[in-house]
PDB file of C-alpha atoms in Angstrom:
ATOM      1  CA  MET L   1      67.534 110.821 108.786  1.00 88.00           C
ATOM      2  CA  THR L   2      66.412 112.948 105.853  1.00 92.00           C
ATOM      3  CA  LEU L   3      68.581 114.729 103.310  1.00 91.00           C
ATOM      4  CA  PHE L   4      67.508 118.048 104.828  1.00 92.00           C
ATOM      5  CA  GLU L   5      68.616 116.950 108.291  1.00 93.00           C
ATOM      6  CA  ILE L   6      72.023 115.868 107.011  1.00 92.00           C
ATOM      7  CA  LEU L   7      72.530 119.103 105.077  1.00 91.00           C
ATOM      8  CA  ASN L   8      71.348 121.206 107.992  1.00 93.00           C
ATOM      9  CA  PHE L   9      73.679 119.373 110.395  1.00 94.00           C
ATOM     10  CA  GLN L  10      76.679 119.737 108.045  1.00 93.00           C
ATOM     11  CA  LYS L  11      75.877 123.236 106.737  1.00 94.00           C
ATOM     12  CA  GLU L  12      78.996 124.921 108.160  1.00 93.00           C
ATOM     13  CA  SER L  13      81.310 122.259 106.734  1.00 91.00           C
ATOM     14  CA  ILE L  14      79.558 122.374 103.370  1.00 89.00           C
ATOM     15  CA  ASP L  15      79.796 126.177 103.252  1.00 89.00           C
ATOM     16  CA  ARG L  16      83.544 125.961 103.910  1.00 87.00           C
ATOM     17  CA  LEU L  17      83.992 123.384 101.166  1.00 86.00           C
ATOM     18  CA  ILE L  18      82.045 125.526  98.702  1.00 85.00           C
ATOM     19  CA  SER L  19      84.156 128.573  99.586  1.00 85.00           C
ATOM     20  CA  VAL L  20      87.315 126.762  98.418  1.00 82.00           C
ATOM     21  CA  GLY L  21      85.754 125.587  95.158  1.00 81.00           C
ATOM     22  CA  PHE L  22      84.555 122.125  96.191  1.00 84.00           C
ATOM     23  CA  LYS L  23      81.918 120.481  94.046  1.00 86.00           C
ATOM     24  CA  PRO L  24      80.084 117.337  95.199  1.00 86.00           C
ATOM     25  CA  SER L  25      81.242 115.535  92.066  1.00 87.00           C
ATOM     26  CA  ASP L  26      84.855 115.938  93.291  1.00 89.00           C
ATOM     27  CA  CYS L  27      84.234 113.101  95.756  1.00 91.00           C
ATOM     28  CA  ARG L  28      84.298 110.521  92.988  1.00 93.00           C
ATOM     29  CA  TYR L  29      87.919 111.428  92.205  1.00 96.00           C
ATOM     30  CA  VAL L  30      89.411 111.063  95.700  1.00 96.00           C
ATOM     31  CA  GLU L  31      90.529 107.498  94.991  1.00 97.00           C
ATOM     32  CA  LEU L  32      91.999 108.545  91.637  1.00 98.00           C
ATOM     33  CA  TYR L  33      94.110 111.217  93.355  1.00 98.00           C
ATOM     34  CA  ALA L  34      95.189 108.781  96.073  1.00 98.00           C
ATOM     35  CA  ASP L  35      96.380 106.404  93.332  1.00 98.00           C
ATOM     36  CA  TYR L  36      98.212 109.300  91.672  1.00 98.00           C
ATOM     37  CA  MET L  37     100.063 110.183  94.893  1.00 98.00           C
ATOM     38  CA  LYS L  38     101.008 106.537  95.474  1.00 98.00           C
ATOM     39  CA  MET L  39     102.380 106.141  91.951  1.00 98.00           C
ATOM     40  CA  GLN L  40     104.240 109.437  92.182  1.00 98.00           C
ATOM     41  CA  ARG L  41     105.919 108.341  95.432  1.00 98.00           C
ATOM     42  CA  GLN L  42     106.980 105.157  93.649  1.00 98.00           C
ATOM     43  CA  GLY L  43     108.772 107.294  91.060  1.00 98.00           C
ATOM     44  CA  GLU L  44     106.480 106.733  88.076  1.00 98.00           C
ATOM     45  CA  LYS L  45     106.518 109.312  85.272  1.00 98.00           C
ATOM     46  CA  MET L  46     103.592 111.731  85.001  1.00 97.00           C
ATOM     47  CA  THR L  47     102.634 110.667  81.461  1.00 97.00           C
ATOM     48  CA  TYR L  48     102.503 107.004  82.507  1.00 98.00           C
ATOM     49  CA  ILE L  49     100.462 107.800  85.631  1.00 98.00           C
ATOM     50  CA  VAL L  50      97.943 109.861  83.678  1.00 98.00           C
ATOM     51  CA  ALA L  51      97.529 107.209  80.976  1.00 98.00           C
ATOM     52  CA  LEU L  52      97.016 104.467  83.567  1.00 98.00           C
ATOM     53  CA  LEU L  53      94.540 106.464  85.668  1.00 98.00           C
ATOM     54  CA  SER L  54      92.648 107.589  82.577  1.00 98.00           C
ATOM     55  CA  ASP L  55      92.123 103.969  81.587  1.00 98.00           C
ATOM     56  CA  LYS L  56      91.368 102.731  85.113  1.00 98.00           C
ATOM     57  CA  TYR L  57      88.797 105.427  85.946  1.00 97.00           C
ATOM     58  CA  LYS L  58      87.369 105.785  82.420  1.00 97.00           C
ATOM     59  CA  VAL L  59      88.025 109.518  82.113  1.00 97.00           C
ATOM     60  CA  SER L  60      90.052 111.449  79.560  1.00 98.00           C
ATOM     61  CA  GLU L  61      93.711 112.176  80.130  1.00 98.00           C
ATOM     62  CA  ARG L  62      92.874 115.896  80.149  1.00 98.00           C
ATOM     63  CA  LYS L  63      90.384 115.245  82.976  1.00 97.00           C
ATOM     64  CA  VAL L  64      93.070 113.416  84.991  1.00 98.00           C
ATOM     65  CA  TYR L  65      95.446 116.366  84.574  1.00 98.00           C
ATOM     66  CA  ASN L  66      92.665 118.755  85.672  1.00 96.00           C
ATOM     67  CA  ILE L  67      91.832 116.631  88.733  1.00 95.00           C
ATOM     68  CA  ILE L  68      95.490 116.488  89.773  1.00 96.00           C
ATOM     69  CA  LYS L  69      95.853 120.243  89.357  1.00 94.00           C
ATOM     70  CA  LYS L  70      92.673 120.956  91.323  1.00 90.00           C
ATOM     71  CA  PHE L  71      93.462 118.565  94.178  1.00 92.00           C
ATOM     72  CA  LYS L  72      97.018 119.946  94.515  1.00 90.00           C
ATOM     73  CA  THR L  73      95.724 123.488  95.018  1.00 85.00           C
ATOM     74  CA  ASP L  74      96.118 124.841  98.549  1.00 81.00           C
ATOM     75  CA  CYS L  75      92.982 125.898 100.392  1.00 74.00           C
ATOM     76  CA  THR L  76      92.689 129.520 101.454  1.00 66.00           C
ATOM     77  CA  ALA L  77      93.478 130.239 105.103  1.00 54.00           C
ATOM     78  CA  GLY L  78      89.980 131.538 105.863  1.00 55.00           C
ATOM     79  CA  ALA L  79      88.339 128.350 104.671  1.00 49.00           C
ATOM     80  CA  VAL L  80      90.046 125.913 107.015  1.00 49.00           C
TER      81      VAL L  80
END
């Protein structure tokens, strides 16, 4: 299967993702956010979580805060 065939097959889904602000690079942070949610459920403090995730995923603390903020944002009703 070619890249074109995959994109053509998934065009509607991709268009919906784009309409809510999705960027392909967001995929690399799904695991980071999953770790954040797990640590939050365990009662860890935000500052500790951010410092740990920053070190683990080799991104700045500011980037971790931005990822958390972005992934917490609700999707618009028309996009889902």
